[in-house]
Amino acid sequence: MSNETRDLYNHQYPSSFSLYEMMNLPTSAAPSSYGNTSFDPSSYSFTDCLQSSPAAYESLLQKNFGLSPSSSEVFNSSIDQESNRDVTNDVINGGVSTETATRVSASSSSSEADHPGEVSVKSRRKRELGGNGGEEDQNSKKVGKTKKNEVKKQREPRVSFMTKSEVDHLEDGYRWRKYGQKAVKNSPYPRSYYRCTTQRCNVKKRVERSFQDPTVVITTYESQHNHPIPTNLRGSSAAAAMFSAADLMTPRNFSHDMFRSSAYTTGGAAASALDYGYGQDVNANPSMHQEYHHGGEYELLREIFPSIFFKQEP
DNA sequence: CGGTTTTGACCTGCGC
DNA sequence: GCGCAGGTCAAAACCG
């Protein structure tokens, strides 16, 4: 953690922060007034969220988010660090009840070393399939139980984004392999599970469509990439770099899928700029965004995306 | 042929 | 203990 980030953790933040505030909308505004959807900003609060990411919160406060109904397709993002609650579900449920919404949950950590479960489960399953069955299986189950008692399974921090997009799987520069899909309770839309294809990188992401607003895609990232962004992809590495999981907790993260999905939904200059303009920098270094200032398209992007995504350097 | 997606089965945690 | 829902596995199918 940088000194700057550490300092931000010492700040005091309001306990609740709705998108109305972030968007400078009057709290009495009709929900339907947000863009062309029925999204209700009042349903989404940043309570808890920024306890886990004060830097991002700080940025929101400073910039007042700079979001306008027409300028961004990103409704919300949240960082889950505090409990084992499911961020995505919280976001969805938040659309129904008020206040609880974007509870960014939490997590814990389970790096490869922290969760040998991945390996043990595999081997157990293999054993079962191998037909040795019986005793060994019971033993492994016992082990699992004792572990459960000793250490509560921990999870990596999660960050979720709500983006308005036609496509479910938004490109972010990294390569993903889908490893599962599940039906979501109370939703006609399934949830897809992706894992980063890079070896020894255990970053996962879940993608699902909001049943309340099918135009909204909810993407939840878990863990952090331990490698640079692949260079040989059509997708902009720069756009992805802005969301490097190595920087998961920085304000810049809020640019990630909004960036990409906006490109999709606006369909024009932004997409071009993203796809062809900034594919050079492999490393998601902190000075990354400065490079945008040098390109002619920076100004164009600035116009398209909210100010928070292009934090201006003094 | 290697990588990716699909999909049913299985595991785990949690609430009742 | 049971049932449910979320999450993961892995074989088979698919694709470039």
CSV table of C-alpha atoms (C1' of nucleotides) in Angstrom, one decimal:
chain,number,residue,atom,x,y,z
A,1,MET,CA,0.0,0.0,0.0
A,2,SER,CA,1.3,3.4,-0.9
A,3,ASN,CA,1.8,6.1,1.7
A,4,GLU,CA,-0.9,8.1,0.0
A,5,THR,CA,-3.4,5.2,0.2
A,6,ARG,CA,-2.4,4.5,3.8
A,7,ASP,CA,-3.1,8.1,4.7
A,8,LEU,CA,-6.5,8.0,3.1
A,9,TYR,CA,-7.4,5.2,5.4
A,10,ASN,CA,-7.1,7.5,8.3
A,11,HIS,CA,-9.7,9.9,7.0
A,12,GLN,CA,-13.2,10.0,8.2
A,13,TYR,CA,-15.9,9.1,5.8
A,14,PRO,CA,-19.7,9.4,5.9
A,15,SER,CA,-21.3,6.1,6.6
A,16,SER,CA,-23.6,6.3,3.7
A,17,PHE,CA,-23.3,7.8,0.4
A,18,SER,CA,-25.9,7.4,-2.3
A,19,LEU,CA,-25.5,7.7,-6.0
A,20,TYR,CA,-27.9,10.6,-5.8
A,21,GLU,CA,-25.2,12.4,-4.0
A,22,MET,CA,-22.5,11.2,-6.3
A,23,MET,CA,-24.5,12.3,-9.3
A,24,ASN,CA,-25.6,15.6,-7.9
A,25,LEU,CA,-29.2,14.4,-8.3
A,26,PRO,CA,-31.9,15.7,-6.1
A,27,THR,CA,-33.0,12.9,-3.8
A,28,SER,CA,-36.5,13.6,-4.9
A,29,ALA,CA,-35.7,12.8,-8.5
A,30,ALA,CA,-37.8,10.1,-10.0
A,31,PRO,CA,-35.9,6.9,-10.3
A,32,SER,CA,-36.7,6.6,-13.9
A,33,SER,CA,-35.0,9.9,-14.6
A,34,TYR,CA,-31.7,8.1,-14.6
A,35,GLY,CA,-30.7,7.5,-18.1
A,36,ASN,CA,-33.1,5.4,-20.0
A,37,THR,CA,-33.5,2.7,-17.5
A,38,SER,CA,-35.5,2.2,-14.4
A,39,PHE,CA,-32.5,2.3,-12.3
A,40,ASP,CA,-33.0,3.9,-9.0
A,41,PRO,CA,-29.9,5.5,-7.6
A,42,SER,CA,-31.4,5.9,-4.2
A,43,SER,CA,-31.3,2.2,-3.9
A,44,TYR,CA,-27.6,2.0,-4.0
A,45,SER,CA,-25.5,3.3,-1.2
A,46,PHE,CA,-21.8,3.2,-0.6
A,47,THR,CA,-22.1,2.3,3.0
A,48,ASP,CA,-19.3,0.0,4.0
A,49,CYS,CA,-17.9,0.1,0.5
A,50,LEU,CA,-15.4,2.7,1.2
A,51,GLN,CA,-14.4,1.6,4.5
A,52,SER,CA,-12.7,-0.9,2.5
A,53,SER,CA,-11.6,1.4,-0.1
A,54,PRO,CA,-11.3,4.9,1.3
A,55,ALA,CA,-9.1,5.9,-1.6
A,56,ALA,CA,-11.8,5.3,-4.0
A,57,TYR,CA,-14.3,6.9,-1.7
A,58,GLU,CA,-12.1,9.9,-1.4
A,59,SER,CA,-11.9,10.2,-5.0
A,60,LEU,CA,-15.7,10.0,-5.3
A,61,LEU,CA,-16.1,12.7,-2.8
A,62,GLN,CA,-13.5,14.9,-4.3
A,63,LYS,CA,-14.7,14.6,-7.8
A,64,ASN,CA,-18.3,14.3,-6.8
A,65,PHE,CA,-18.1,11.4,-9.1
A,66,GLY,CA,-18.6,13.5,-12.1
A,67,LEU,CA,-21.2,11.1,-13.4
A,68,SER,CA,-24.1,12.3,-15.4
A,69,PRO,CA,-26.9,10.2,-16.6
A,70,SER,CA,-25.7,10.4,-20.1
A,71,SER,CA,-22.1,10.3,-19.7
A,72,SER,CA,-21.5,7.0,-18.0
A,73,GLU,CA,-23.0,3.6,-18.2
A,74,VAL,CA,-21.6,2.6,-15.0
A,75,PHE,CA,-24.1,2.5,-12.2
A,76,ASN,CA,-22.1,1.3,-9.4
A,77,SER,CA,-19.1,-0.3,-8.2
A,78,SER,CA,-18.3,-1.8,-4.9
A,79,ILE,CA,-15.5,-3.4,-3.1
A,80,ASP,CA,-16.1,-6.3,-0.9
A,81,GLN,CA,-13.7,-6.6,1.9
A,82,GLU,CA,-15.5,-6.9,5.1
A,83,SER,CA,-17.6,-10.0,5.3
A,84,ASN,CA,-18.3,-13.0,3.3
A,85,ARG,CA,-21.4,-11.6,1.9
A,86,ASP,CA,-22.0,-11.8,-1.7
A,87,VAL,CA,-21.5,-8.5,-3.3
A,88,THR,CA,-23.5,-9.1,-6.4
A,89,ASN,CA,-26.5,-10.3,-4.5
A,90,ASP,CA,-26.3,-7.3,-2.3
A,91,VAL,CA,-26.3,-5.1,-5.3
A,92,ILE,CA,-29.3,-6.8,-6.8
A,93,ASN,CA,-31.2,-6.9,-3.6
A,94,GLY,CA,-30.5,-3.3,-3.1
A,95,GLY,CA,-32.7,-2.5,-6.0
A,96,VAL,CA,-35.6,-3.8,-4.0
A,97,SER,CA,-35.0,-2.7,-0.5
A,98,THR,CA,-33.4,0.6,0.2
A,99,GLU,CA,-30.2,1.5,1.9
A,100,THR,CA,-28.7,-2.0,2.2
A,101,ALA,CA,-27.6,-2.1,-1.3
A,102,THR,CA,-24.1,-1.9,-2.3
A,103,ARG,CA,-22.7,-3.5,0.6
A,104,VAL,CA,-19.4,-4.3,-0.3
A,105,SER,CA,-18.5,-7.3,1.2
A,106,ALA,CA,-15.7,-8.6,2.1
A,107,SER,CA,-13.4,-10.9,2.3
A,108,SER,CA,-10.7,-12.4,3.3
A,109,SER,CA,-7.9,-13.8,1.7
A,110,SER,CA,-7.3,-17.0,0.1
A,111,SER,CA,-4.2,-16.9,-2.0
A,112,GLU,CA,-3.1,-20.2,-3.3
A,113,ALA,CA,-1.3,-20.8,0.0
A,114,ASP,CA,-4.3,-19.8,1.9
A,115,HIS,CA,-6.6,-22.2,0.3
A,116,PRO,CA,-5.1,-25.5,-0.3
A,117,GLY,CA,-8.7,-26.6,-0.6
A,118,GLU,CA,-8.5,-26.2,-4.3
A,119,VAL,CA,-5.9,-28.9,-4.5
A,120,SER,CA,-7.3,-31.1,-1.8
A,121,VAL,CA,-10.8,-31.0,-3.3
A,122,LYS,CA,-9.4,-31.9,-6.6
A,123,SER,CA,-7.4,-34.8,-5.3
A,124,ARG,CA,-10.4,-36.0,-3.3
A,125,ARG,CA,-12.6,-36.0,-6.3
A,126,LYS,CA,-10.0,-37.9,-8.2
A,127,ARG,CA,-9.8,-40.4,-5.5
A,128,GLU,CA,-13.5,-40.8,-5.5
A,129,LEU,CA,-13.6,-41.2,-9.3
A,130,GLY,CA,-10.7,-43.6,-9.0
A,131,GLY,CA,-13.0,-45.9,-7.1
A,132,ASN,CA,-10.8,-46.3,-4.0
A,133,GLY,CA,-13.6,-44.5,-2.3
A,134,GLY,CA,-14.6,-45.4,1.2
A,135,GLU,CA,-12.1,-44.8,4.0
A,136,GLU,CA,-10.0,-42.3,2.2
A,137,ASP,CA,-13.0,-40.3,1.3
A,138,GLN,CA,-14.1,-40.2,4.9
A,139,ASN,CA,-10.7,-39.1,6.0
A,140,SER,CA,-10.7,-36.2,3.6
A,141,LYS,CA,-14.1,-35.2,4.8
A,142,LYS,CA,-12.9,-35.3,8.4
A,143,VAL,CA,-10.0,-33.1,7.4
A,144,GLY,CA,-12.3,-30.7,5.9
A,145,LYS,CA,-14.4,-30.5,9.0
A,146,THR,CA,-11.6,-29.8,11.3
A,147,LYS,CA,-10.3,-27.2,9.0
A,148,LYS,CA,-13.7,-25.6,9.0
A,149,ASN,CA,-13.5,-25.4,12.7
A,150,GLU,CA,-10.0,-24.1,12.9
A,151,VAL,CA,-9.9,-21.4,10.3
A,152,LYS,CA,-12.9,-20.0,8.6
A,153,LYS,CA,-12.5,-20.1,4.9
A,154,GLN,CA,-11.3,-16.7,3.7
A,155,ARG,CA,-11.9,-15.0,0.5
A,156,GLU,CA,-10.1,-12.5,-1.6
A,157,PRO,CA,-11.3,-8.9,-1.8
A,158,ARG,CA,-14.0,-8.4,-4.3
A,159,VAL,CA,-14.9,-5.6,-6.5
A,160,SER,CA,-18.2,-5.4,-8.3
A,161,PHE,CA,-19.3,-3.2,-11.1
A,162,MET,CA,-22.7,-2.6,-12.6
A,163,THR,CA,-22.4,-1.7,-16.2
A,164,LYS,CA,-24.9,-1.1,-18.9
A,165,SER,CA,-23.9,-3.3,-21.8
A,166,GLU,CA,-25.3,-5.5,-24.5
A,167,VAL,CA,-22.7,-8.1,-24.0
A,168,ASP,CA,-22.3,-10.1,-20.9
A,169,HIS,CA,-18.6,-10.7,-20.9
A,170,LEU,CA,-16.9,-7.3,-21.1
A,171,GLU,CA,-13.3,-7.2,-22.3
A,172,ASP,CA,-10.8,-5.9,-19.8
A,173,GLY,CA,-7.5,-6.9,-21.4
A,174,TYR,CA,-7.0,-10.1,-19.5
A,175,ARG,CA,-7.7,-13.6,-20.8
A,176,TRP,CA,-10.4,-15.5,-19.1
A,177,ARG,CA,-11.6,-19.1,-19.2
A,178,LYS,CA,-15.2,-19.8,-18.3
A,179,TYR,CA,-15.4,-22.6,-15.8
A,180,GLY,CA,-19.0,-22.6,-14.7
A,181,GLN,CA,-22.4,-21.2,-15.1
A,182,LYS,CA,-25.2,-21.3,-12.7
A,183,ALA,CA,-28.8,-20.3,-12.6
A,184,VAL,CA,-29.4,-17.4,-10.2
A,185,LYS,CA,-32.3,-17.5,-7.9
A,186,ASN,CA,-35.0,-15.1,-8.7
A,187,SER,CA,-33.4,-14.3,-12.0
A,188,PRO,CA,-33.9,-15.6,-15.5
A,189,TYR,CA,-30.3,-14.8,-16.3
A,190,PRO,CA,-27.5,-17.2,-15.4
A,191,ARG,CA,-24.3,-16.3,-13.7
A,192,SER,CA,-21.1,-17.1,-15.4
A,193,TYR,CA,-17.8,-17.9,-13.7
A,194,TYR,CA,-14.5,-17.0,-15.2
A,195,ARG,CA,-10.9,-17.6,-14.2
A,196,CYS,CA,-7.8,-15.9,-15.4
A,197,THR,CA,-6.0,-18.2,-17.8
A,198,THR,CA,-2.5,-17.1,-16.8
A,199,GLN,CA,-0.7,-19.8,-14.8
A,200,ARG,CA,-0.6,-19.3,-11.1
A,201,CYS,CA,-3.0,-16.3,-11.3
A,202,ASN,CA,-6.1,-17.2,-9.4
A,203,VAL,CA,-8.1,-14.1,-10.2
A,204,LYS,CA,-11.8,-15.0,-10.8
A,205,LYS,CA,-14.7,-13.0,-12.0
A,206,ARG,CA,-18.4,-13.5,-12.1
A,207,VAL,CA,-20.7,-12.0,-14.6
A,208,GLU,CA,-24.4,-11.9,-14.4
A,209,ARG,CA,-27.2,-9.7,-15.8
A,210,SER,CA,-29.4,-7.9,-13.4
A,211,PHE,CA,-32.9,-9.3,-13.6
A,212,GLN,CA,-34.3,-5.9,-12.6
A,213,ASP,CA,-32.7,-4.2,-15.5
A,214,PRO,CA,-31.5,-6.7,-18.1
A,215,THR,CA,-29.4,-4.0,-19.8
A,216,VAL,CA,-27.2,-4.0,-16.7
A,217,VAL,CA,-24.3,-6.4,-16.4
A,218,ILE,CA,-22.9,-7.0,-12.9
A,219,THR,CA,-19.2,-8.0,-12.9
A,220,THR,CA,-17.5,-9.1,-9.8
A,221,TYR,CA,-13.8,-9.5,-9.6
A,222,GLU,CA,-12.1,-11.6,-6.9
A,223,SER,CA,-8.4,-11.5,-6.0
A,224,GLN,CA,-5.6,-9.8,-7.9
A,225,HIS,CA,-3.6,-10.5,-11.0
A,226,ASN,CA,0.0,-11.3,-10.4
A,227,HIS,CA,1.1,-10.6,-14.0
A,228,PRO,CA,1.0,-7.9,-16.6
A,229,ILE,CA,-1.8,-7.7,-19.0
A,230,PRO,CA,-1.4,-9.8,-22.1
A,231,THR,CA,-0.1,-7.7,-25.0
A,232,ASN,CA,-1.3,-9.6,-28.0
A,233,LEU,CA,-5.0,-9.0,-27.4
A,234,ARG,CA,-7.2,-6.9,-29.5
A,235,GLY,CA,-8.6,-5.3,-26.3
A,236,SER,CA,-6.8,-2.3,-25.1
A,237,SER,CA,-4.2,-3.2,-22.5
A,238,ALA,CA,-4.2,0.4,-21.4
A,239,ALA,CA,-7.9,0.2,-20.6
A,240,ALA,CA,-7.2,-2.9,-18.7
A,241,ALA,CA,-4.2,-1.5,-17.1
A,242,MET,CA,-6.4,1.2,-15.7
A,243,PHE,CA,-8.0,-1.6,-13.8
A,244,SER,CA,-5.0,-3.6,-13.0
A,245,ALA,CA,-5.9,-5.8,-10.1
A,246,ALA,CA,-2.5,-5.0,-8.7
A,247,ASP,CA,-4.1,-1.7,-8.0
A,248,LEU,CA,-7.5,-3.1,-7.1
A,249,MET,CA,-8.1,-0.6,-4.4
A,250,THR,CA,-7.3,2.6,-6.2
A,251,PRO,CA,-9.8,5.1,-7.6
A,252,ARG,CA,-8.7,4.3,-11.0
A,253,ASN,CA,-10.4,1.0,-10.7
A,254,PHE,CA,-13.7,2.6,-11.2
A,255,SER,CA,-12.8,3.1,-14.8
A,256,HIS,CA,-12.5,-0.5,-15.7
A,257,ASP,CA,-15.6,-2.0,-17.1
A,258,MET,CA,-17.4,1.2,-17.4
A,259,PHE,CA,-14.7,2.1,-19.7
A,260,ARG,CA,-15.2,-0.9,-21.8
A,261,SER,CA,-18.9,-1.1,-21.6
A,262,SER,CA,-19.2,2.5,-22.5
A,263,ALA,CA,-17.2,1.8,-25.5
A,264,TYR,CA,-19.7,-0.9,-26.4
A,265,THR,CA,-22.8,1.1,-25.8
A,266,THR,CA,-21.6,4.3,-27.2
A,267,GLY,CA,-20.2,2.3,-30.1
A,268,GLY,CA,-18.2,5.0,-31.6
A,269,ALA,CA,-15.1,7.0,-30.9
A,270,ALA,CA,-14.6,5.5,-27.5
A,271,ALA,CA,-14.5,2.0,-28.8
A,272,SER,CA,-12.0,3.0,-31.5
A,273,ALA,CA,-9.8,4.7,-29.1
A,274,LEU,CA,-9.8,1.8,-26.7
A,275,ASP,CA,-9.2,-0.8,-29.3
A,276,TYR,CA,-6.5,0.9,-31.3
A,277,GLY,CA,-5.2,3.8,-29.5
A,278,TYR,CA,-3.5,2.6,-26.3
A,279,GLY,CA,-2.2,-0.9,-26.6
A,280,GLN,CA,1.4,-0.3,-25.8
A,281,ASP,CA,1.9,-0.3,-22.1
A,282,VAL,CA,2.1,-3.7,-20.6
A,283,ASN,CA,2.7,-2.7,-17.1
A,284,ALA,CA,-0.1,-1.3,-15.1
A,285,ASN,CA,2.0,1.2,-13.4
A,286,PRO,CA,0.6,4.1,-11.4
A,287,SER,CA,1.7,6.7,-13.9
A,288,MET,CA,-0.3,4.9,-16.6
A,289,HIS,CA,-3.0,7.4,-16.9
A,290,GLN,CA,-0.6,10.2,-17.6
A,291,GLU,CA,0.1,8.7,-21.0
A,292,TYR,CA,-3.4,9.5,-22.0
A,293,HIS,CA,-2.6,13.1,-21.8
A,294,HIS,CA,-0.1,12.8,-24.6
A,295,GLY,CA,-2.4,11.2,-27.0
A,296,GLY,CA,-4.7,13.2,-29.2
A,297,GLU,CA,-7.6,11.0,-28.2
A,298,TYR,CA,-7.2,11.7,-24.6
A,299,GLU,CA,-9.4,14.8,-24.9
A,300,LEU,CA,-12.0,12.8,-26.8
A,301,LEU,CA,-12.0,10.2,-24.1
A,302,ARG,CA,-12.2,12.8,-21.5
A,303,GLU,CA,-15.3,14.1,-23.0
A,304,ILE,CA,-16.9,10.8,-23.1
A,305,PHE,CA,-16.0,9.6,-19.7
A,306,PRO,CA,-16.6,11.1,-16.3
A,307,SER,CA,-13.8,13.1,-14.8
A,308,ILE,CA,-13.1,10.5,-12.2
A,309,PHE,CA,-11.8,8.2,-14.9
A,310,PHE,CA,-9.3,10.8,-16.0
A,311,LYS,CA,-8.0,12.2,-12.8
A,312,GLN,CA,-6.1,15.2,-13.9
A,313,GLU,CA,-2.5,15.6,-12.7
A,314,PRO,CA,-1.5,19.0,-11.5
B,1,DC,C1',-4.6,-30.4,-31.9
B,2,DG,C1',-4.8,-27.3,-28.2
B,3,DG,C1',-7.6,-24.1,-26.0
B,4,DT,C1',-12.3,-22.8,-24.7
B,5,DT,C1',-17.2,-23.5,-23.6
B,6,DT,C1',-20.9,-26.3,-22.0
B,7,DT,C1',-23.1,-28.7,-18.6
B,8,DG,C1',-24.4,-32.1,-15.1
B,9,DA,C1',-22.5,-33.6,-10.9
B,10,DC,C1',-20.5,-32.6,-6.8
B,11,DC,C1',-19.0,-29.9,-2.6
B,12,DT,C1',-19.7,-26.4,0.9
B,13,DG,C1',-21.9,-23.1,3.8
B,14,DC,C1',-25.9,-21.5,5.8
B,15,DG,C1',-30.6,-21.2,7.6
B,16,DC,C1',-34.4,-23.6,9.4
C,1,DG,C1',-30.3,-33.3,9.7
C,2,DC,C1',-32.2,-31.5,5.7
C,3,DG,C1',-32.8,-28.6,1.9
C,4,DC,C1',-31.3,-24.8,-0.7
C,5,DA,C1',-28.2,-21.8,-3.2
C,6,DG,C1',-23.6,-20.6,-4.5
C,7,DG,C1',-19.4,-22.2,-6.2
C,8,DT,C1',-16.3,-25.5,-8.6
C,9,DC,C1',-14.9,-29.6,-11.1
C,10,DA,C1',-14.1,-32.1,-15.2
C,11,DA,C1',-15.6,-34.8,-19.2
C,12,DA,C1',-17.4,-34.0,-23.5
C,13,DA,C1',-18.3,-31.0,-27.2
C,14,DC,C1',-16.9,-27.3,-29.8
C,15,DC,C1',-13.9,-24.2,-32.4
C,16,DG,C1',-10.1,-22.0,-34.9
